């Protein structure tokens, strides 16, 4: 995966980062694809000789040529060339789905308990208090440590790094609830909901209404190649002049320069830093990883920074422009406060107490968004093949409840990653009712519900290694890993 080329170029220039020849564009033509396999996960794994040639690579096994053909299953599954496609813990399930497998929106809504769509203000405020108190306790501990462990002293860096990780992880719960305000899932009292959402977003330097709009667009166009709003993958078939660099060629240069095993690890590390650390501010400032049809965007300024390919799909149309500026007021106040803090008490103290935890919150946010919509065998679509339900059901639930022995992180983050499919189908479902909605979806639509049991650190590392660029194959855009040995992508 790569950032929008013009967006990343601007962001790198603004940060004063110089690029080396490793980033030079290079052409990449996909090899001819001539071997198709019918993928039908819902009825088991048919054509096992094809599928289990380690990750769906080229299969020349003709041992069954003389045997009787197996009867076609009732559900035929998708017909796709599996060359170069690695498998995640989903085992190709998302690739097995065809248009006929997806119900309409009304059909899914009917199976979800009606109560799931009703936010309860008192309960939402109760969860808000948990996150506020937890963050406040961490912050109080940090202030108590300041006289003893001066952040300006380099020897205290390990302590303040640990403090940032813990405090940022707890404060991520505030972000999840702020996000629910933007979706209308916090309360029926719109004034209360917008007040909470505005204050919390501003605290994280995120313009409330701007992100409310862009995130709704992300939900509408999940896994859409042109109109998707976050983590839209690089199309390997684009001409070199339309890309800042060719991700597949850059990954190959890592492998050639450092050796395959070390090179793939360094590539994964590069990807993780690019997304988890740089990704969120780059998205807010220049629309990095956003779809190409809207041009380069900025969440603090409502007009496109470059001419959009599709002007009718402008990110902030009409009245949203005024709302963007309204959002900027809160962000400007918090930013000015942080700068004043740094001017009065020094940059190290401000970064230790605010900047460091904020970076961790941002990393969590990108981690969730990235992993809920990306893996080596999860496809993307163009407008011809995309619709809302299909996009929503290409969201992946993951075992965040197993990140720690007690499920504390999943609790602190209000189960946002464990119940994300239901959230993407209807974002007005409050987090405390999302499990009931998830259970209903799982029970009634097991063939299309995506759950990957891979532990989160391993899933992240697989995505960092194997999700570089996509190519069009049939109705899908799939992640192309034909140039990487399969064992290198294993976790």
JSON list of C-alpha atoms in Angstrom, two decimals, residues 51-264:
[
{"chain": "A", "resi": 51, "resn": "UNK", "atom": "CA", "xyz": [-5.87, -24.22, -3.01]},
{"chain": "A", "resi": 52, "resn": "UNK", "atom": "CA", "xyz": [-3.27, -25.85, -0.82]},
{"chain": "A", "resi": 53, "resn": "UNK", "atom": "CA", "xyz": [-0.31, -25.48, -3.13]},
{"chain": "A", "resi": 54, "resn": "UNK", "atom": "CA", "xyz": [0.95, -23.20, -0.34]},
{"chain": "A", "resi": 55, "resn": "UNK", "atom": "CA", "xyz": [-0.94, -19.96, -0.59]},
{"chain": "A", "resi": 56, "resn": "UNK", "atom": "CA", "xyz": [-2.61, -20.49, -3.94]},
{"chain": "A", "resi": 57, "resn": "UNK", "atom": "CA", "xyz": [0.58, -20.22, -6.04]},
{"chain": "A", "resi": 58, "resn": "UNK", "atom": "CA", "xyz": [0.92, -21.75, -9.51]},
{"chain": "A", "resi": 59, "resn": "UNK", "atom": "CA", "xyz": [-0.28, -25.33, -9.39]},
{"chain": "A", "resi": 60, "resn": "UNK", "atom": "CA", "xyz": [0.77, -27.87, -11.96]},
{"chain": "A", "resi": 61, "resn": "UNK", "atom": "CA", "xyz": [-0.53, -30.92, -10.10]},
{"chain": "A", "resi": 62, "resn": "UNK", "atom": "CA", "xyz": [-2.35, -33.08, -12.66]},
{"chain": "A", "resi": 63, "resn": "UNK", "atom": "CA", "xyz": [-2.61, -36.20, -10.50]},
{"chain": "A", "resi": 64, "resn": "UNK", "atom": "CA", "xyz": [-6.42, -36.13, -10.61]},
{"chain": "A", "resi": 65, "resn": "UNK", "atom": "CA", "xyz": [-6.72, -35.87, -14.39]},
{"chain": "A", "resi": 66, "resn": "UNK", "atom": "CA", "xyz": [-8.13, -39.36, -14.69]},
{"chain": "A", "resi": 67, "resn": "UNK", "atom": "CA", "xyz": [-10.42, -39.26, -11.69]},
{"chain": "A", "resi": 68, "resn": "UNK", "atom": "CA", "xyz": [-14.12, -38.58, -11.83]},
{"chain": "A", "resi": 69, "resn": "UNK", "atom": "CA", "xyz": [-14.93, -34.83, -11.65]},
{"chain": "A", "resi": 70, "resn": "UNK", "atom": "CA", "xyz": [-16.33, -33.74, -8.31]},
{"chain": "A", "resi": 71, "resn": "UNK", "atom": "CA", "xyz": [-19.91, -32.49, -8.38]},
{"chain": "A", "resi": 72, "resn": "UNK", "atom": "CA", "xyz": [-20.21, -28.72, -8.28]},
{"chain": "A", "resi": 73, "resn": "UNK", "atom": "CA", "xyz": [-21.29, -27.44, -4.87]},
{"chain": "A", "resi": 74, "resn": "UNK", "atom": "CA", "xyz": [-24.66, -25.77, -4.51]},
{"chain": "A", "resi": 75, "resn": "UNK", "atom": "CA", "xyz": [-22.88, -22.49, -3.90]},
{"chain": "A", "resi": 76, "resn": "UNK", "atom": "CA", "xyz": [-20.37, -22.21, -6.73]},
{"chain": "A", "resi": 77, "resn": "UNK", "atom": "CA", "xyz": [-18.15, -19.48, -5.32]},
{"chain": "A", "resi": 78, "resn": "UNK", "atom": "CA", "xyz": [-16.00, -17.02, -7.23]},
{"chain": "A", "resi": 79, "resn": "UNK", "atom": "CA", "xyz": [-13.74, -18.02, -10.10]},
{"chain": "A", "resi": 80, "resn": "UNK", "atom": "CA", "xyz": [-10.37, -16.32, -9.72]},
{"chain": "A", "resi": 81, "resn": "UNK", "atom": "CA", "xyz": [-6.73, -16.78, -10.61]},
{"chain": "A", "resi": 82, "resn": "UNK", "atom": "CA", "xyz": [-4.92, -17.42, -7.32]},
{"chain": "A", "resi": 83, "resn": "UNK", "atom": "CA", "xyz": [-1.40, -16.98, -8.63]},
{"chain": "A", "resi": 84, "resn": "UNK", "atom": "CA", "xyz": [0.47, -14.60, -6.33]},
{"chain": "A", "resi": 85, "resn": "UNK", "atom": "CA", "xyz": [-2.32, -14.41, -3.74]},
{"chain": "A", "resi": 86, "resn": "UNK", "atom": "CA", "xyz": [-1.28, -15.20, -0.18]},
{"chain": "A", "resi": 87, "resn": "UNK", "atom": "CA", "xyz": [-3.83, -16.30, 2.41]},
{"chain": "A", "resi": 88, "resn": "UNK", "atom": "CA", "xyz": [-4.60, -14.73, 5.77]},
{"chain": "A", "resi": 89, "resn": "UNK", "atom": "CA", "xyz": [-6.49, -16.41, 8.59]},
{"chain": "A", "resi": 90, "resn": "UNK", "atom": "CA", "xyz": [-9.58, -15.87, 6.43]},
{"chain": "A", "resi": 91, "resn": "UNK", "atom": "CA", "xyz": [-8.22, -18.57, 4.08]},
{"chain": "A", "resi": 92, "resn": "UNK", "atom": "CA", "xyz": [-9.53, -16.81, 1.00]},
{"chain": "A", "resi": 93, "resn": "UNK", "atom": "CA", "xyz": [-13.09, -16.38, 2.27]},
{"chain": "A", "resi": 94, "resn": "UNK", "atom": "CA", "xyz": [-13.43, -12.82, 0.97]},
{"chain": "A", "resi": 95, "resn": "UNK", "atom": "CA", "xyz": [-12.26, -13.94, -2.47]},
{"chain": "A", "resi": 96, "resn": "UNK", "atom": "CA", "xyz": [-14.91, -16.66, -2.54]},
{"chain": "A", "resi": 97, "resn": "UNK", "atom": "CA", "xyz": [-17.80, -14.19, -2.42]},
{"chain": "A", "resi": 98, "resn": "UNK", "atom": "CA", "xyz": [-19.82, -13.20, -5.47]},
{"chain": "A", "resi": 99, "resn": "UNK", "atom": "CA", "xyz": [-22.48, -10.53, -5.92]},
{"chain": "A", "resi": 100, "resn": "UNK", "atom": "CA", "xyz": [-25.19, -13.13, -5.41]},
{"chain": "A", "resi": 101, "resn": "UNK", "atom": "CA", "xyz": [-23.91, -13.92, -1.92]},
{"chain": "A", "resi": 102, "resn": "UNK", "atom": "CA", "xyz": [-24.73, -10.50, -0.49]},
{"chain": "A", "resi": 103, "resn": "UNK", "atom": "CA", "xyz": [-28.21, -9.73, 0.85]},
{"chain": "A", "resi": 104, "resn": "UNK", "atom": "CA", "xyz": [-29.76, -6.31, 0.48]},
{"chain": "A", "resi": 105, "resn": "UNK", "atom": "CA", "xyz": [-29.57, -3.77, 3.27]},
{"chain": "A", "resi": 106, "resn": "UNK", "atom": "CA", "xyz": [-33.15, -4.33, 4.45]},
{"chain": "A", "resi": 107, "resn": "UNK", "atom": "CA", "xyz": [-32.60, -8.07, 4.81]},
{"chain": "A", "resi": 108, "resn": "UNK", "atom": "CA", "xyz": [-29.59, -7.55, 7.08]},
{"chain": "A", "resi": 109, "resn": "UNK", "atom": "CA", "xyz": [-31.35, -4.87, 9.13]},
{"chain": "A", "resi": 110, "resn": "UNK", "atom": "CA", "xyz": [-34.23, -7.25, 9.83]},
{"chain": "A", "resi": 111, "resn": "UNK", "atom": "CA", "xyz": [-32.06, -9.81, 11.59]},
{"chain": "A", "resi": 112, "resn": "UNK", "atom": "CA", "xyz": [-30.45, -7.28, 13.95]},
{"chain": "A", "resi": 113, "resn": "UNK", "atom": "CA", "xyz": [-32.45, -6.72, 17.17]},
{"chain": "A", "resi": 114, "resn": "UNK", "atom": "CA", "xyz": [-34.32, -3.41, 16.92]},
{"chain": "A", "resi": 115, "resn": "UNK", "atom": "CA", "xyz": [-32.96, -2.30, 20.28]},
{"chain": "A", "resi": 116, "resn": "UNK", "atom": "CA", "xyz": [-29.44, -2.25, 18.83]},
{"chain": "A", "resi": 117, "resn": "UNK", "atom": "CA", "xyz": [-30.23, 0.92, 16.93]},
{"chain": "A", "resi": 118, "resn": "UNK", "atom": "CA", "xyz": [-31.22, 2.89, 20.03]},
{"chain": "A", "resi": 119, "resn": "UNK", "atom": "CA", "xyz": [-28.47, 4.82, 21.84]},
{"chain": "A", "resi": 120, "resn": "UNK", "atom": "CA", "xyz": [-28.87, 5.25, 25.58]},
{"chain": "A", "resi": 121, "resn": "UNK", "atom": "CA", "xyz": [-27.49, 8.57, 26.79]},
{"chain": "A", "resi": 122, "resn": "UNK", "atom": "CA", "xyz": [-26.93, 7.47, 30.39]},
{"chain": "A", "resi": 123, "resn": "UNK", "atom": "CA", "xyz": [-25.04, 4.37, 29.32]},
{"chain": "A", "resi": 124, "resn": "UNK", "atom": "CA", "xyz": [-22.94, 6.32, 26.82]},
{"chain": "A", "resi": 125, "resn": "UNK", "atom": "CA", "xyz": [-22.06, 8.87, 29.51]},
{"chain": "A", "resi": 126, "resn": "UNK", "atom": "CA", "xyz": [-21.14, 6.01, 31.82]},
{"chain": "A", "resi": 127, "resn": "UNK", "atom": "CA", "xyz": [-18.63, 4.63, 29.33]},
{"chain": "A", "resi": 128, "resn": "UNK", "atom": "CA", "xyz": [-17.37, 8.16, 28.72]},
{"chain": "A", "resi": 129, "resn": "UNK", "atom": "CA", "xyz": [-16.70, 8.51, 32.43]},
{"chain": "A", "resi": 130, "resn": "UNK", "atom": "CA", "xyz": [-14.63, 5.31, 32.38]},
{"chain": "A", "resi": 131, "resn": "UNK", "atom": "CA", "xyz": [-12.40, 6.70, 29.64]},
{"chain": "A", "resi": 132, "resn": "UNK", "atom": "CA", "xyz": [-12.22, 10.18, 31.18]},
{"chain": "A", "resi": 133, "resn": "UNK", "atom": "CA", "xyz": [-11.32, 8.87, 34.63]},
{"chain": "A", "resi": 134, "resn": "UNK", "atom": "CA", "xyz": [-8.77, 6.42, 33.23]},
{"chain": "A", "resi": 135, "resn": "UNK", "atom": "CA", "xyz": [-7.08, 9.11, 31.16]},
{"chain": "A", "resi": 136, "resn": "UNK", "atom": "CA", "xyz": [-7.18, 11.57, 34.05]},
{"chain": "A", "resi": 137, "resn": "UNK", "atom": "CA", "xyz": [-5.54, 9.08, 36.42]},
{"chain": "A", "resi": 138, "resn": "UNK", "atom": "CA", "xyz": [-2.74, 8.42, 33.94]},
{"chain": "A", "resi": 139, "resn": "UNK", "atom": "CA", "xyz": [-2.25, 12.14, 33.43]},
{"chain": "A", "resi": 140, "resn": "UNK", "atom": "CA", "xyz": [-2.18, 12.80, 37.19]},
{"chain": "A", "resi": 141, "resn": "UNK", "atom": "CA", "xyz": [0.49, 10.12, 37.54]},
{"chain": "A", "resi": 142, "resn": "UNK", "atom": "CA", "xyz": [2.49, 11.80, 34.78]},
{"chain": "A", "resi": 143, "resn": "UNK", "atom": "CA", "xyz": [2.34, 15.21, 36.44]},
{"chain": "A", "resi": 144, "resn": "UNK", "atom": "CA", "xyz": [3.40, 13.65, 39.75]},
{"chain": "A", "resi": 145, "resn": "UNK", "atom": "CA", "xyz": [6.43, 12.15, 38.01]},
{"chain": "A", "resi": 146, "resn": "UNK", "atom": "CA", "xyz": [7.56, 15.41, 36.37]},
{"chain": "A", "resi": 147, "resn": "UNK", "atom": "CA", "xyz": [9.55, 16.76, 39.37]},
{"chain": "A", "resi": 148, "resn": "UNK", "atom": "CA", "xyz": [11.35, 13.43, 39.74]},
{"chain": "A", "resi": 149, "resn": "UNK", "atom": "CA", "xyz": [11.87, 12.45, 36.11]},
{"chain": "A", "resi": 150, "resn": "UNK", "atom": "CA", "xyz": [12.55, 15.57, 34.09]},
{"chain": "A", "resi": 151, "resn": "UNK", "atom": "CA", "xyz": [11.64, 14.84, 30.42]},
{"chain": "A", "resi": 152, "resn": "UNK", "atom": "CA", "xyz": [14.49, 17.09, 29.31]},
{"chain": "A", "resi": 153, "resn": "UNK", "atom": "CA", "xyz": [16.91, 14.50, 30.70]},
{"chain": "A", "resi": 154, "resn": "UNK", "atom": "CA", "xyz": [17.55, 11.86, 27.98]},
{"chain": "A", "resi": 155, "resn": "UNK", "atom": "CA", "xyz": [17.95, 9.18, 30.65]},
{"chain": "A", "resi": 156, "resn": "UNK", "atom": "CA", "xyz": [14.24, 9.48, 31.47]},
{"chain": "A", "resi": 157, "resn": "UNK", "atom": "CA", "xyz": [13.19, 8.72, 27.89]},
{"chain": "A", "resi": 158, "resn": "UNK", "atom": "CA", "xyz": [12.30, 5.04, 28.54]},
{"chain": "A", "resi": 159, "resn": "UNK", "atom": "CA", "xyz": [9.93, 6.07, 31.33]},
{"chain": "A", "resi": 160, "resn": "UNK", "atom": "CA", "xyz": [8.18, 8.71, 29.24]},
{"chain": "A", "resi": 161, "resn": "UNK", "atom": "CA", "xyz": [7.91, 6.37, 26.28]},
{"chain": "A", "resi": 162, "resn": "UNK", "atom": "CA", "xyz": [6.20, 3.83, 28.53]},
{"chain": "A", "resi": 163, "resn": "UNK", "atom": "CA", "xyz": [3.99, 6.57, 29.94]},
{"chain": "A", "resi": 164, "resn": "UNK", "atom": "CA", "xyz": [2.97, 7.59, 26.41]},
{"chain": "A", "resi": 165, "resn": "UNK", "atom": "CA", "xyz": [2.10, 4.02, 25.47]},
{"chain": "A", "resi": 166, "resn": "UNK", "atom": "CA", "xyz": [-0.06, 3.46, 28.56]},
{"chain": "A", "resi": 167, "resn": "UNK", "atom": "CA", "xyz": [-1.75, 6.86, 28.57]},
{"chain": "A", "resi": 168, "resn": "UNK", "atom": "CA", "xyz": [-2.32, 6.85, 24.82]},
{"chain": "A", "resi": 169, "resn": "UNK", "atom": "CA", "xyz": [-3.79, 3.35, 24.99]},
{"chain": "A", "resi": 170, "resn": "UNK", "atom": "CA", "xyz": [-6.23, 4.40, 27.72]},
{"chain": "A", "resi": 171, "resn": "UNK", "atom": "CA", "xyz": [-7.07, 7.68, 25.94]},
{"chain": "A", "resi": 172, "resn": "UNK", "atom": "CA", "xyz": [-7.94, 5.76, 22.78]},
{"chain": "A", "resi": 173, "resn": "UNK", "atom": "CA", "xyz": [-11.23, 4.98, 24.51]},
{"chain": "A", "resi": 174, "resn": "UNK", "atom": "CA", "xyz": [-12.04, 8.70, 24.37]},
{"chain": "A", "resi": 175, "resn": "UNK", "atom": "CA", "xyz": [-11.39, 8.67, 20.65]},
{"chain": "A", "resi": 176, "resn": "UNK", "atom": "CA", "xyz": [-13.78, 5.73, 20.13]},
{"chain": "A", "resi": 177, "resn": "UNK", "atom": "CA", "xyz": [-16.56, 7.60, 21.93]},
{"chain": "A", "resi": 178, "resn": "UNK", "atom": "CA", "xyz": [-15.81, 10.81, 20.04]},
{"chain": "A", "resi": 179, "resn": "UNK", "atom": "CA", "xyz": [-16.12, 8.73, 16.86]},
{"chain": "A", "resi": 180, "resn": "UNK", "atom": "CA", "xyz": [-19.53, 7.46, 18.03]},
{"chain": "A", "resi": 181, "resn": "UNK", "atom": "CA", "xyz": [-20.68, 11.06, 18.44]},
{"chain": "A", "resi": 182, "resn": "UNK", "atom": "CA", "xyz": [-19.82, 11.71, 14.82]},
{"chain": "A", "resi": 183, "resn": "UNK", "atom": "CA", "xyz": [-21.94, 8.71, 13.80]},
{"chain": "A", "resi": 184, "resn": "UNK", "atom": "CA", "xyz": [-24.96, 9.68, 15.90]},
{"chain": "A", "resi": 185, "resn": "UNK", "atom": "CA", "xyz": [-24.50, 6.59, 18.11]},
{"chain": "A", "resi": 186, "resn": "UNK", "atom": "CA", "xyz": [-23.83, 8.40, 21.39]},
{"chain": "A", "resi": 187, "resn": "UNK", "atom": "CA", "xyz": [-27.17, 10.01, 22.22]},
{"chain": "A", "resi": 188, "resn": "UNK", "atom": "CA", "xyz": [-30.48, 11.12, 20.78]},
{"chain": "A", "resi": 189, "resn": "UNK", "atom": "CA", "xyz": [-29.71, 14.53, 22.26]},
{"chain": "A", "resi": 190, "resn": "UNK", "atom": "CA", "xyz": [-27.94, 16.00, 19.26]},
{"chain": "A", "resi": 191, "resn": "UNK", "atom": "CA", "xyz": [-26.71, 19.07, 21.12]},
{"chain": "A", "resi": 192, "resn": "UNK", "atom": "CA", "xyz": [-25.11, 16.97, 23.86]},
{"chain": "A", "resi": 193, "resn": "UNK", "atom": "CA", "xyz": [-23.70, 14.55, 21.30]},
{"chain": "A", "resi": 194, "resn": "UNK", "atom": "CA", "xyz": [-22.10, 17.25, 19.16]},
{"chain": "A", "resi": 195, "resn": "UNK", "atom": "CA", "xyz": [-20.71, 19.02, 22.22]},
{"chain": "A", "resi": 196, "resn": "UNK", "atom": "CA", "xyz": [-19.01, 15.87, 23.47]},
{"chain": "A", "resi": 197, "resn": "UNK", "atom": "CA", "xyz": [-17.79, 15.00, 19.99]},
{"chain": "A", "resi": 198, "resn": "UNK", "atom": "CA", "xyz": [-16.49, 18.50, 19.29]},
{"chain": "A", "resi": 199, "resn": "UNK", "atom": "CA", "xyz": [-14.57, 18.77, 22.56]},
{"chain": "A", "resi": 200, "resn": "UNK", "atom": "CA", "xyz": [-13.01, 15.31, 22.29]},
{"chain": "A", "resi": 201, "resn": "UNK", "atom": "CA", "xyz": [-12.05, 15.66, 18.63]},
{"chain": "A", "resi": 202, "resn": "UNK", "atom": "CA", "xyz": [-10.51, 19.06, 19.28]},
{"chain": "A", "resi": 203, "resn": "UNK", "atom": "CA", "xyz": [-8.49, 17.58, 22.16]},
{"chain": "A", "resi": 204, "resn": "UNK", "atom": "CA", "xyz": [-6.96, 15.18, 19.61]},
{"chain": "A", "resi": 205, "resn": "UNK", "atom": "CA", "xyz": [-6.38, 18.03, 17.09]},
{"chain": "A", "resi": 206, "resn": "UNK", "atom": "CA", "xyz": [-9.01, 16.57, 14.76]},
{"chain": "A", "resi": 207, "resn": "UNK", "atom": "CA", "xyz": [-11.70, 18.88, 13.29]},
{"chain": "A", "resi": 208, "resn": "UNK", "atom": "CA", "xyz": [-15.00, 17.35, 14.40]},
{"chain": "A", "resi": 209, "resn": "UNK", "atom": "CA", "xyz": [-17.33, 18.11, 11.52]},
{"chain": "A", "resi": 210, "resn": "UNK", "atom": "CA", "xyz": [-14.63, 17.59, 8.90]},
{"chain": "A", "resi": 211, "resn": "UNK", "atom": "CA", "xyz": [-13.94, 14.10, 10.13]},
{"chain": "A", "resi": 212, "resn": "UNK", "atom": "CA", "xyz": [-17.63, 13.39, 10.67]},
{"chain": "A", "resi": 213, "resn": "UNK", "atom": "CA", "xyz": [-18.11, 13.99, 6.96]},
{"chain": "A", "resi": 214, "resn": "UNK", "atom": "CA", "xyz": [-15.00, 12.20, 5.67]},
{"chain": "A", "resi": 215, "resn": "UNK", "atom": "CA", "xyz": [-15.59, 9.20, 7.91]},
{"chain": "A", "resi": 216, "resn": "UNK", "atom": "CA", "xyz": [-19.16, 8.87, 6.67]},
{"chain": "A", "resi": 217, "resn": "UNK", "atom": "CA", "xyz": [-17.73, 8.83, 3.14]},
{"chain": "A", "resi": 218, "resn": "UNK", "atom": "CA", "xyz": [-15.31, 6.09, 4.24]},
{"chain": "A", "resi": 219, "resn": "UNK", "atom": "CA", "xyz": [-18.28, 4.02, 5.43]},
{"chain": "A", "resi": 220, "resn": "UNK", "atom": "CA", "xyz": [-20.20, 4.61, 2.21]},
{"chain": "A", "resi": 221, "resn": "UNK", "atom": "CA", "xyz": [-17.30, 3.57, -0.01]},
{"chain": "A", "resi": 222, "resn": "UNK", "atom": "CA", "xyz": [-15.46, 0.92, 1.98]},
{"chain": "A", "resi": 223, "resn": "UNK", "atom": "CA", "xyz": [-12.85, -0.89, -0.16]},
{"chain": "A", "resi": 224, "resn": "UNK", "atom": "CA", "xyz": [-13.70, 1.27, -3.19]},
{"chain": "A", "resi": 225, "resn": "UNK", "atom": "CA", "xyz": [-10.68, 1.90, -5.42]},
{"chain": "A", "resi": 226, "resn": "UNK", "atom": "CA", "xyz": [-11.64, 5.38, -6.63]},
{"chain": "A", "resi": 227, "resn": "UNK", "atom": "CA", "xyz": [-13.91, 6.81, -3.94]},
{"chain": "A", "resi": 228, "resn": "UNK", "atom": "CA", "xyz": [-12.68, 5.07, -0.80]},
{"chain": "A", "resi": 229, "resn": "UNK", "atom": "CA", "xyz": [-11.56, 7.57, 1.82]},
{"chain": "A", "resi": 230, "resn": "UNK", "atom": "CA", "xyz": [-8.81, 5.76, 3.74]},
{"chain": "A", "resi": 231, "resn": "UNK", "atom": "CA", "xyz": [-6.29, 2.99, 2.99]},
{"chain": "A", "resi": 232, "resn": "UNK", "atom": "CA", "xyz": [-7.05, 2.91, -0.71]},
{"chain": "A", "resi": 233, "resn": "UNK", "atom": "CA", "xyz": [-4.31, 0.70, -2.15]},
{"chain": "A", "resi": 234, "resn": "UNK", "atom": "CA", "xyz": [-1.90, 1.57, -4.93]},
{"chain": "A", "resi": 235, "resn": "UNK", "atom": "CA", "xyz": [-2.92, 0.25, -8.34]},
{"chain": "A", "resi": 236, "resn": "UNK", "atom": "CA", "xyz": [0.18, -1.46, -9.72]},
{"chain": "A", "resi": 237, "resn": "UNK", "atom": "CA", "xyz": [-1.09, -0.96, -13.28]},
{"chain": "A", "resi": 238, "resn": "UNK", "atom": "CA", "xyz": [-1.03, 2.84, -13.04]},
{"chain": "A", "resi": 239, "resn": "UNK", "atom": "CA", "xyz": [1.60, 4.52, -15.24]},
{"chain": "A", "resi": 240, "resn": "UNK", "atom": "CA", "xyz": [4.82, 5.47, -13.46]},
{"chain": "A", "resi": 241, "resn": "UNK", "atom": "CA", "xyz": [4.17, 9.20, -13.80]},
{"chain": "A", "resi": 242, "resn": "UNK", "atom": "CA", "xyz": [1.02, 8.85, -11.68]},
{"chain": "A", "resi": 243, "resn": "UNK", "atom": "CA", "xyz": [2.97, 7.39, -8.73]},
{"chain": "A", "resi": 244, "resn": "UNK", "atom": "CA", "xyz": [5.60, 8.92, -6.48]},
{"chain": "A", "resi": 245, "resn": "UNK", "atom": "CA", "xyz": [7.16, 5.47, -6.35]},
{"chain": "A", "resi": 246, "resn": "UNK", "atom": "CA", "xyz": [6.22, 1.93, -7.32]},
{"chain": "A", "resi": 247, "resn": "UNK", "atom": "CA", "xyz": [5.55, 0.00, -4.10]},
{"chain": "A", "resi": 248, "resn": "UNK", "atom": "CA", "xyz": [6.19, -3.41, -5.66]},
{"chain": "A", "resi": 249, "resn": "UNK", "atom": "CA", "xyz": [9.49, -2.24, -7.12]},
{"chain": "A", "resi": 250, "resn": "UNK", "atom": "CA", "xyz": [10.45, -0.56, -3.86]},
{"chain": "A", "resi": 251, "resn": "UNK", "atom": "CA", "xyz": [9.71, -3.73, -1.91]},
{"chain": "A", "resi": 252, "resn": "UNK", "atom": "CA", "xyz": [11.78, -5.67, -4.42]},
{"chain": "A", "resi": 253, "resn": "UNK", "atom": "CA", "xyz": [14.67, -3.22, -3.95]},
{"chain": "A", "resi": 254, "resn": "UNK", "atom": "CA", "xyz": [14.55, -3.87, -0.19]},
{"chain": "A", "resi": 255, "resn": "UNK", "atom": "CA", "xyz": [14.80, -7.62, -0.84]},
{"chain": "A", "resi": 256, "resn": "UNK", "atom": "CA", "xyz": [17.59, -7.23, -3.40]},
{"chain": "A", "resi": 257, "resn": "UNK", "atom": "CA", "xyz": [19.66, -4.88, -1.28]},
{"chain": "A", "resi": 258, "resn": "UNK", "atom": "CA", "xyz": [19.35, -6.56, 2.12]},
{"chain": "A", "resi": 259, "resn": "UNK", "atom": "CA", "xyz": [18.54, -10.15, 1.21]},
{"chain": "A", "resi": 260, "resn": "UNK", "atom": "CA", "xyz": [15.10, -11.70, 1.14]},
{"chain": "A", "resi": 261, "resn": "UNK", "atom": "CA", "xyz": [14.59, -12.45, 4.83]},
{"chain": "A", "resi": 262, "resn": "UNK", "atom": "CA", "xyz": [16.06, -9.25, 6.22]},
{"chain": "A", "resi": 263, "resn": "UNK", "atom": "CA", "xyz": [14.71, -7.17, 3.33]},
{"chain": "A", "resi": 264, "resn": "UNK", "atom": "CA", "xyz": [11.08, -8.18, 3.88]}
]
